[in-house]
Amino acid sequence: MTQSIDTARLFVGGAFRGAAKTVPVIEAATGEVLADGPCATVSDIDDAVAAAHGDAATQWRNATVAERADGLKRFAAALRARGQDTATLVSRENGMPITLSRVVNGVFPSVLVGYYAKLIAGWEAEEARPALVGHTIVRREPVGVVGAITPWNYPQALAIMKIAPALAAGCPVVLKAAPETALDALVFAEAAEEACLPPGVLNVVPGDAAAGAHLVTHPGIDKVAFTGSTNAGRVIGAECGRLIRPVTLELGGKSAAVILDDADLDSTIEGLRTASFVNNGQTCHLSSRILVPNTRYAEFVSAIAELANSLTVGDPLDDATEIGPLVSERQRERVLDYIRIGRESGARLVAGGSVPAGLSRGWFVAPTVFADVDNRDRLAQEEIFGPVITITGYDDDAEAVRLANDTEFGLAGTVWSQDNERATEIARAMHTGSVGVNHYQLDIQSPFGGVKSSGLGRELGPEGLDAYRITKSIYRADPILS
């Protein structure tokens, strides 16, 4: 842990204050208490929203693009200076392998803030358009105060995907981080303070479900941005619909990896190492359903099982570790229950299936592979959020696409082939928000989000900035002056 973080504090109105309520944050690799983290009360949420409507935060909304860009650059620098300590802290909180954490928690936040600082530099708030009568000024304005609710699996990355574009657009933010990763959320507060962001522009109030529910329905919130489970997203979406409140929902997934019959065995298996097992399986866009042509079924089942058995499981702070512990005992029991369901379904267990030998301390599960899985089974239809993947055979490309789309989810997917054009055609036919061809890597300049039960709206890219702006038309009877 970084020495500068007082763990039992909230950040409201530009100042730290003691948290009246705390919850223990458990270290995933040991099962022991790491520290007491803050847990915001309803009153804390009220204060944070009030601060976001304060005079200083309003000045941020009305600031010039250049002024906001300068503030974002200072914020990015402060996050970058803390990056490596933050990466270690997150790995201790949620079990993420440190080599991944250094990128997504240590580097990515500052890079994304810098991206949006640069993106708005050339942004004009108003555009004049000729009209049938006179002309129209199309104006883009901040949507208002944003309630951001984020999960524990990629706590820094998923939070900054909301904070950065919201601040760039001129929107104050109230961040309700997950209690499992309440400690690293305070890094955003430290960085905001060092960057001299105006008081109330960013408020950090980690809390439980009750705090999140109050934030969603608070009359002072103008937009909600949520990443989390589909079940929670349905409740939040229903509330925002009732309130006629804009909402972005990035929810669960059960994405398919479509291996075509011409795929190179070695490069495909190497790609699945991250596409299907990244972050201990605690990843929403994971390619957890692997679809394999029956003509090459035995070969790929054997290779995928060998891959799972070869992954190094252990201490998330060790550079050699590829699979760390799950975030909590509760999550481990959930994953083990799905493994039991798989064993009872008739599917064939070909790798893993238990707690690894010698790792009973902490929340470890061995990388697990089930073959011969019926696509209609729970194992193939429900999001497990652990290192468990399924393999299902298919006869032709049309069946592969049908199986890939036969799910309530539509967040992501991958296609593996030596023919990029053929693979891209398969990708076009998959009903998802994103598809990777021979790899899967989010692009900060391009939109990310889901369809169907995987969510609404998009993050990243210019589209991520648009999510925090509203458009206003000002109709004028006079013509545009040349």
Coordinates of C-alpha atoms in Angstrom, one line a residue:
M1 CA 0.0 0.0 0.0
T2 CA 1.1 3.6 -0.7
Q3 CA 2.1 5.4 2.5
S4 CA 0.1 8.5 1.6
I5 CA -3.3 6.8 1.5
D6 CA -5.4 7.0 4.7
T7 CA -7.8 4.2 4.0
A8 CA -10.8 5.3 6.1
R9 CA -11.5 8.5 4.2
L10 CA -13.8 9.8 1.5
F11 CA -13.1 12.7 -0.9
V12 CA -16.0 15.2 -1.0
G13 CA -15.9 18.8 -2.3
G14 CA -12.1 18.8 -2.8
A15 CA -11.2 17.6 0.7
F16 CA -10.6 14.3 2.5
R17 CA -12.8 13.5 5.5
G18 CA -13.1 10.6 7.8
A19 CA -15.5 7.8 6.8
A20 CA -18.2 7.2 9.5
K21 CA -18.6 3.7 8.2
T22 CA -15.9 1.3 7.1
V23 CA -15.6 -2.2 5.7
P24 CA -12.6 -4.5 5.7
V25 CA -10.8 -4.9 2.3
I26 CA -9.6 -8.5 2.1
E27 CA -6.3 -9.4 0.3
A28 CA -7.3 -11.9 -2.4
A29 CA -4.1 -14.0 -2.1
T30 CA -4.2 -14.5 1.6
G31 CA -7.8 -14.1 2.8
E32 CA -6.6 -11.7 5.4
V33 CA -7.6 -8.1 6.1
L34 CA -5.5 -5.6 4.0
A35 CA -7.1 -2.5 5.5
D36 CA -10.4 -0.9 6.5
G37 CA -11.9 0.8 3.5
P38 CA -14.4 3.6 3.5
C39 CA -18.1 2.8 2.9
A40 CA -20.2 5.9 2.1
T41 CA -23.5 6.4 3.8
V42 CA -26.6 8.0 2.2
S43 CA -25.6 11.2 3.9
D44 CA -22.1 11.1 2.3
I45 CA -23.7 10.6 -1.1
D46 CA -25.9 13.6 -0.5
D47 CA -22.9 15.7 0.4
A48 CA -20.9 14.5 -2.7
V49 CA -23.8 15.4 -5.1
A50 CA -24.2 18.8 -3.4
A51 CA -20.5 19.4 -3.9
A52 CA -20.8 18.5 -7.6
H53 CA -23.4 21.3 -7.9
G54 CA -21.3 23.8 -6.0
D55 CA -19.9 27.0 -7.5
A56 CA -16.4 25.6 -8.1
A57 CA -17.7 22.6 -10.0
T58 CA -19.9 24.9 -12.0
Q59 CA -16.9 26.9 -13.0
W60 CA -15.4 23.7 -14.4
R61 CA -18.6 23.3 -16.6
N62 CA -18.2 26.8 -17.8
A63 CA -14.4 26.7 -18.3
T64 CA -12.9 27.0 -21.7
V65 CA -11.7 23.9 -23.5
A66 CA -8.1 24.9 -23.0
E67 CA -8.6 25.3 -19.2
R68 CA -10.2 21.9 -18.9
A69 CA -7.5 20.3 -21.1
D70 CA -4.8 21.8 -18.8
G71 CA -6.5 20.4 -15.7
L72 CA -6.8 17.0 -17.3
K73 CA -3.1 17.0 -18.2
R74 CA -2.2 17.8 -14.6
F75 CA -4.6 15.0 -13.5
A76 CA -2.9 12.6 -15.9
A77 CA 0.5 13.4 -14.6
A78 CA -0.6 12.9 -11.0
L79 CA -2.1 9.5 -11.9
R80 CA 1.0 8.5 -13.8
A81 CA 3.3 9.3 -10.9
R82 CA 1.3 6.9 -8.7
G83 CA 0.8 4.2 -11.4
Q84 CA 3.1 1.5 -10.2
D85 CA 2.1 1.7 -6.5
T86 CA -1.6 1.7 -7.7
A87 CA -1.0 -1.4 -9.8
T88 CA 0.4 -3.3 -6.7
L89 CA -2.4 -2.1 -4.5
V90 CA -5.1 -3.4 -7.0
S91 CA -3.4 -6.7 -7.3
R92 CA -3.5 -7.1 -3.6
E93 CA -7.2 -6.1 -3.5
N94 CA -8.6 -8.3 -6.3
G95 CA -5.9 -10.8 -7.2
M96 CA -5.1 -9.4 -10.7
P97 CA -1.7 -10.6 -11.9
I98 CA 0.8 -7.8 -11.5
T99 CA 2.0 -7.9 -15.1
L100 CA -1.6 -7.0 -16.2
S101 CA -2.2 -4.6 -13.4
R102 CA 0.8 -2.5 -14.3
V103 CA -0.8 -1.8 -17.7
V104 CA -4.5 -1.5 -16.9
N105 CA -4.3 0.1 -13.5
G106 CA -0.8 1.7 -13.6
V107 CA -0.6 3.1 -17.1
F108 CA -4.0 3.1 -18.8
P109 CA -5.7 5.8 -16.5
S110 CA -3.2 8.5 -17.3
V111 CA -3.1 7.6 -21.0
L112 CA -6.9 7.8 -21.3
V113 CA -7.0 11.1 -19.5
G114 CA -4.3 12.4 -21.8
Y115 CA -6.3 11.2 -24.8
Y116 CA -9.4 13.1 -23.9
A117 CA -7.3 16.2 -23.0
K118 CA -6.0 16.1 -26.6
L119 CA -9.3 15.2 -28.1
I120 CA -11.1 18.2 -26.8
A121 CA -8.4 20.6 -27.8
G122 CA -9.9 21.0 -31.2
W123 CA -13.5 20.8 -30.1
E124 CA -15.9 23.6 -31.0
A125 CA -19.0 23.8 -28.7
E126 CA -21.1 25.3 -31.5
E127 CA -21.6 24.6 -35.2
A128 CA -23.7 26.9 -37.5
R129 CA -25.8 25.1 -40.1
P130 CA -27.8 26.6 -43.0
A131 CA -31.6 26.2 -42.5
L132 CA -34.7 26.5 -44.7
V133 CA -35.3 29.7 -42.8
G134 CA -32.1 31.5 -41.5
H135 CA -29.7 29.2 -39.8
T136 CA -29.3 26.9 -36.8
I137 CA -26.7 26.9 -34.1
V138 CA -26.1 23.3 -32.9
R139 CA -24.6 23.6 -29.5
R140 CA -23.1 20.7 -27.4
E141 CA -23.2 21.2 -23.7
P142 CA -22.2 19.0 -20.6
V143 CA -25.0 16.7 -19.6
G144 CA -24.5 17.7 -16.0
V145 CA -23.5 15.9 -12.8
V146 CA -22.6 12.2 -13.4
G147 CA -23.0 9.4 -11.0
A148 CA -20.4 6.8 -11.9
I149 CA -20.7 3.3 -10.4
T150 CA -17.8 0.9 -11.0
P151 CA -16.9 -2.8 -10.1
W152 CA -13.9 -4.4 -8.6
N153 CA -12.5 -6.4 -11.5
Y154 CA -10.7 -3.6 -13.4
P155 CA -11.2 -0.8 -10.8
Q156 CA -8.9 1.9 -12.1
A157 CA -9.5 1.3 -15.8
L158 CA -13.3 1.1 -15.6
A159 CA -13.5 4.1 -13.4
I160 CA -11.3 6.3 -15.6
M161 CA -13.4 5.2 -18.7
K162 CA -16.2 7.3 -17.1
I163 CA -14.2 10.0 -15.2
A164 CA -12.0 11.1 -18.1
P165 CA -14.7 11.8 -20.8
A166 CA -17.0 13.2 -18.2
L167 CA -14.5 15.7 -17.0
A168 CA -13.4 16.5 -20.5
A169 CA -17.0 17.3 -21.4
G170 CA -17.3 19.6 -18.4
C171 CA -19.3 17.2 -16.1
P172 CA -18.6 16.9 -12.4
V173 CA -18.4 13.3 -11.2
V174 CA -19.4 11.4 -8.1
L175 CA -17.6 8.1 -8.2
K176 CA -19.1 5.2 -6.2
A177 CA -16.4 2.5 -6.3
A178 CA -16.9 -1.1 -5.2
P179 CA -16.1 -1.9 -1.5
E180 CA -13.8 -4.8 -2.5
T181 CA -11.5 -2.2 -4.2
A182 CA -12.2 0.9 -2.0
L183 CA -8.6 1.5 -1.3
D184 CA -7.3 2.2 -4.8
A185 CA -10.3 4.5 -5.6
L186 CA -8.7 7.0 -3.2
V187 CA -5.8 7.3 -5.7
F188 CA -8.1 9.3 -7.9
A189 CA -8.8 11.6 -5.1
E190 CA -5.1 12.1 -4.3
A191 CA -4.4 12.8 -8.0
A192 CA -7.4 15.3 -8.3
E193 CA -6.1 17.1 -5.2
E194 CA -2.5 17.3 -6.6
A195 CA -3.8 18.4 -10.0
C196 CA -5.8 21.3 -8.3
L197 CA -9.1 20.3 -9.9
P198 CA -11.8 22.6 -8.5
P199 CA -13.5 21.3 -5.4
G200 CA -16.5 19.1 -6.2
V201 CA -15.4 18.3 -9.8
L202 CA -14.4 14.8 -8.7
N203 CA -15.9 13.2 -5.6
V204 CA -14.8 9.7 -4.5
V205 CA -17.2 7.8 -2.3
P206 CA -16.7 4.1 -2.3
G207 CA -19.7 2.2 -0.9
D208 CA -22.0 -0.7 -0.9
A209 CA -25.2 -1.4 -3.0
A210 CA -27.3 0.9 -0.8
A211 CA -25.0 3.8 -1.5
G212 CA -25.1 3.0 -5.3
A213 CA -28.9 2.8 -5.3
H214 CA -29.2 6.2 -3.6
L215 CA -26.8 7.7 -6.1
V216 CA -28.8 6.3 -9.1
T217 CA -32.1 7.9 -7.9
H218 CA -30.7 11.1 -6.4
P219 CA -32.5 14.1 -7.8
G220 CA -29.1 15.9 -8.2
I221 CA -27.7 13.3 -10.7
D222 CA -28.1 14.1 -14.4
K223 CA -26.6 11.0 -15.8
V224 CA -25.6 7.5 -14.6
A225 CA -22.7 5.5 -15.9
F226 CA -22.5 1.9 -14.6
T227 CA -20.3 -1.1 -15.2
G228 CA -21.3 -4.3 -13.5
S229 CA -23.6 -7.3 -13.6
T230 CA -26.5 -7.6 -16.0
N231 CA -29.0 -8.1 -13.1
A232 CA -27.9 -4.9 -11.4
G233 CA -27.9 -3.1 -14.8
R234 CA -31.5 -4.1 -15.3
V235 CA -32.5 -2.5 -12.0
I236 CA -30.5 0.7 -12.7
G237 CA -31.8 0.9 -16.3
A238 CA -35.4 0.6 -15.0
E239 CA -34.8 3.4 -12.5
C240 CA -33.2 5.7 -15.1
G241 CA -36.1 5.0 -17.5
R242 CA -38.6 5.9 -14.8
L243 CA -36.7 9.1 -14.1
I244 CA -36.0 9.8 -17.8
R245 CA -32.4 10.0 -16.9
P246 CA -29.5 9.2 -19.4
V247 CA -27.6 6.1 -18.6
T248 CA -24.7 4.1 -19.9
L249 CA -24.7 0.4 -19.0
E250 CA -21.6 -1.8 -19.6
L251 CA -22.8 -5.2 -18.4
G252 CA -22.0 -8.9 -18.5
G253 CA -21.0 -11.2 -21.4
K254 CA -20.6 -14.7 -22.5
S255 CA -18.5 -14.1 -25.6
A256 CA -17.6 -16.7 -28.2
A257 CA -14.2 -17.5 -29.7
V258 CA -14.9 -18.8 -33.1
I259 CA -12.0 -20.9 -34.3
L260 CA -12.3 -21.5 -38.1
D261 CA -11.1 -24.6 -39.8
D262 CA -8.0 -23.0 -41.3
A263 CA -6.8 -21.5 -37.9
D264 CA -3.1 -22.0 -37.0
L265 CA -3.0 -24.1 -33.9
D266 CA -0.1 -22.6 -32.2
S267 CA -0.9 -18.9 -32.7
T268 CA -4.6 -19.5 -31.8
I269 CA -3.7 -21.2 -28.6
E270 CA -1.3 -18.4 -27.7
G271 CA -4.0 -15.8 -28.4
L272 CA -6.5 -17.6 -26.2
R273 CA -4.0 -17.4 -23.3
T274 CA -5.2 -13.8 -22.9
A275 CA -8.5 -13.7 -24.7
S276 CA -10.0 -16.6 -22.6
F277 CA -8.1 -16.4 -19.3
V278 CA -7.2 -12.8 -18.8
N279 CA -7.5 -11.4 -15.2
N280 CA -8.2 -14.9 -13.7
G281 CA -11.4 -15.1 -15.8
Q282 CA -12.8 -12.0 -14.1
T283 CA -13.3 -10.1 -17.3
C284 CA -16.6 -9.1 -18.9
H285 CA -15.4 -9.5 -22.5
L286 CA -13.7 -12.9 -22.0
S287 CA -13.9 -15.4 -24.9
S288 CA -15.2 -18.0 -22.5
R289 CA -17.2 -20.1 -25.1
I290 CA -14.8 -21.7 -27.6
L291 CA -16.4 -22.9 -30.8
V292 CA -14.3 -25.4 -32.7
P293 CA -14.9 -27.1 -36.1
N294 CA -15.7 -30.8 -35.7
T295 CA -13.0 -31.6 -38.3
R296 CA -10.3 -30.4 -35.9
Y297 CA -12.2 -30.9 -32.6
A298 CA -9.9 -33.4 -30.9
E299 CA -6.8 -31.5 -31.8
F300 CA -8.0 -28.2 -30.3
V301 CA -9.5 -29.8 -27.2
S302 CA -6.2 -31.3 -26.4
A303 CA -4.3 -28.1 -27.1
I304 CA -6.7 -25.9 -25.0
A305 CA -6.6 -28.3 -22.1
E306 CA -2.8 -28.3 -22.3
L307 CA -2.8 -24.5 -22.3
A308 CA -5.0 -24.4 -19.2
N309 CA -2.8 -26.9 -17.4
S310 CA 0.4 -24.9 -18.3
L311 CA -0.8 -21.6 -16.9
T312 CA 1.2 -20.5 -13.8
V313 CA -1.2 -20.1 -10.8
G314 CA 0.0 -18.3 -7.7
D315 CA 0.9 -15.0 -6.0
P316 CA -0.5 -12.1 -8.1
L317 CA 2.6 -10.0 -7.2
D318 CA 4.9 -12.5 -8.8
D319 CA 5.8 -11.6 -12.4
A320 CA 5.6 -15.2 -13.4
T321 CA 2.0 -15.6 -12.3
E322 CA -0.6 -15.8 -15.1
I323 CA -3.6 -16.8 -12.9
G324 CA -4.0 -15.2 -9.5
P325 CA -6.8 -15.6 -6.9
L326 CA -10.4 -14.6 -7.4
V327 CA -11.5 -11.4 -5.6
S328 CA -13.3 -13.1 -2.6
E329 CA -14.3 -16.3 -1.0
R330 CA -17.8 -15.7 -2.2
Q331 CA -16.6 -15.4 -5.8
R332 CA -14.5 -18.6 -5.5
E333 CA -17.5 -20.5 -4.2
R334 CA -19.7 -19.2 -7.0
V335 CA -17.1 -20.4 -9.6
L336 CA -16.7 -23.8 -7.8
D337 CA -20.5 -24.2 -7.9
Y338 CA -20.5 -23.7 -11.7
I339 CA -17.8 -26.3 -12.0
R340 CA -20.1 -28.7 -10.0
I341 CA -22.9 -27.8 -12.4
G342 CA -20.6 -28.6 -15.3
R343 CA -19.7 -32.0 -13.9
E344 CA -23.3 -32.9 -13.5
S345 CA -24.3 -31.7 -16.9
G346 CA -22.6 -34.4 -18.9
A347 CA -19.9 -32.1 -20.1
R348 CA -16.3 -33.6 -20.2
L349 CA -13.8 -32.0 -17.8
V350 CA -10.5 -31.9 -19.5
A351 CA -8.5 -29.5 -17.3
G352 CA -8.7 -28.1 -13.8
G353 CA -11.9 -28.3 -11.8
S354 CA -10.7 -27.7 -8.3
V355 CA -8.7 -25.5 -5.9
P356 CA -5.0 -26.0 -6.9
A357 CA -2.9 -28.1 -4.6
G358 CA -1.0 -26.0 -2.1
L359 CA -3.1 -22.9 -2.6
S360 CA -5.9 -23.3 0.0
R361 CA -5.0 -19.9 1.5
G362 CA -6.6 -17.2 -0.6
W363 CA -9.3 -17.6 -3.2
F364 CA -7.7 -19.7 -6.0
V365 CA -9.4 -21.8 -8.6
A366 CA -7.4 -23.8 -11.2
P367 CA -7.9 -22.9 -14.9
T368 CA -10.8 -25.2 -15.9
V369 CA -11.9 -26.4 -19.3
F370 CA -15.0 -28.4 -20.2
A371 CA -15.4 -30.0 -23.6
D372 CA -18.5 -31.4 -25.3
V373 CA -20.7 -28.7 -23.9
D374 CA -24.2 -28.2 -25.2
N375 CA -24.6 -24.5 -26.1
R376 CA -27.9 -24.5 -24.3
D377 CA -26.4 -25.6 -21.0
R378 CA -26.0 -23.2 -18.1
L379 CA -22.3 -23.6 -18.3
A380 CA -22.4 -22.1 -21.8
Q381 CA -25.2 -19.5 -21.2
E382 CA -24.4 -17.9 -17.9
E383 CA -21.5 -15.6 -17.0
I384 CA -19.3 -17.4 -14.5
F385 CA -16.6 -14.7 -14.0
G386 CA -13.8 -17.1 -13.3
P387 CA -11.2 -19.2 -15.1
V388 CA -13.7 -21.6 -16.6
I389 CA -14.2 -22.0 -20.3
T390 CA -16.3 -24.3 -22.5
I391 CA -15.7 -26.0 -25.8
T392 CA -18.5 -26.8 -28.3
G393 CA -18.2 -28.3 -31.8
Y394 CA -19.8 -27.1 -35.0
D395 CA -20.0 -28.3 -38.6
D396 CA -19.8 -25.2 -40.8
D397 CA -19.4 -21.4 -40.6
A398 CA -23.2 -20.8 -40.6
E399 CA -23.5 -23.0 -37.5
A400 CA -20.6 -21.3 -35.8
V401 CA -22.3 -17.9 -36.3
R402 CA -25.6 -19.3 -35.0
L403 CA -24.0 -20.7 -31.9
A404 CA -22.0 -17.6 -31.3
N405 CA -25.2 -15.5 -31.4
D406 CA -27.3 -18.0 -29.4
T407 CA -26.9 -16.1 -26.1
E408 CA -28.7 -13.3 -24.3
F409 CA -25.4 -11.4 -24.2
G410 CA -23.6 -9.4 -26.9
L411 CA -20.5 -7.7 -25.5
A412 CA -17.6 -9.1 -27.4
G413 CA -16.1 -12.1 -29.3
T414 CA -13.1 -13.3 -31.3
V415 CA -12.5 -15.0 -34.6
W416 CA -9.4 -17.1 -35.3
S417 CA -8.3 -17.8 -38.9
Q418 CA -5.3 -17.5 -41.3
D419 CA -7.7 -15.6 -43.7
N420 CA -8.3 -12.2 -42.2
E421 CA -11.0 -11.3 -44.7
R422 CA -12.9 -14.5 -44.1
A423 CA -12.6 -14.0 -40.3
T424 CA -13.8 -10.4 -40.7
E425 CA -16.9 -11.6 -42.5
I426 CA -17.7 -13.9 -39.6
A427 CA -17.1 -11.0 -37.2
R428 CA -19.6 -8.8 -39.1
A429 CA -22.2 -11.6 -38.7
M430 CA -21.7 -11.8 -34.9
H431 CA -24.3 -9.8 -32.9
T432 CA -21.9 -8.1 -30.4
G433 CA -20.6 -4.7 -29.7
S434 CA -17.0 -5.7 -30.5
V435 CA -15.1 -8.6 -32.1
G436 CA -11.4 -9.3 -32.3
V437 CA -9.8 -10.9 -35.3
N438 CA -6.9 -13.1 -34.2
H439 CA -6.6 -11.1 -30.9
Y440 CA -8.7 -9.0 -28.6
Q441 CA -7.6 -5.6 -27.4
L442 CA -9.6 -2.6 -26.5
D443 CA -8.7 0.5 -28.5
I444 CA -9.0 3.9 -26.6
Q445 CA -9.8 5.6 -29.9
S446 CA -12.8 3.3 -30.7
P447 CA -16.1 2.7 -29.0
F448 CA -16.6 -0.2 -26.6
G449 CA -19.9 -1.5 -25.3
G450 CA -22.5 -4.2 -25.7
V451 CA -25.9 -5.1 -27.3
K452 CA -28.7 -7.2 -26.0
S453 CA -28.2 -8.0 -22.2
S454 CA -24.7 -6.7 -22.4
G455 CA -25.7 -3.1 -22.1
L456 CA -26.5 0.3 -23.6
G457 CA -24.2 3.1 -24.9
R458 CA -20.5 3.2 -25.6
E459 CA -17.3 4.1 -23.8
L460 CA -13.9 5.1 -25.2
G461 CA -13.2 7.0 -28.4
P462 CA -15.1 10.2 -29.4
E463 CA -18.3 8.3 -28.8
G464 CA -17.3 8.0 -25.1
L465 CA -17.1 11.8 -25.0
D466 CA -20.5 12.2 -26.7
A467 CA -22.1 10.2 -24.0
Y468 CA -21.5 13.1 -21.6
R469 CA -22.8 15.8 -23.9
I470 CA -26.3 17.0 -24.9
T471 CA -27.1 18.8 -28.1
K472 CA -29.2 22.0 -28.3
S473 CA -30.5 23.7 -31.5
I474 CA -30.8 27.4 -31.5
Y475 CA -32.9 28.5 -34.5
R476 CA -32.2 31.9 -35.9
A477 CA -34.1 33.7 -38.6
D478 CA -31.1 35.6 -39.9
P479 CA -28.8 33.9 -42.5
I480 CA -25.2 32.8 -41.8
L481 CA -22.8 35.6 -42.3
S482 CA -20.0 34.7 -44.7

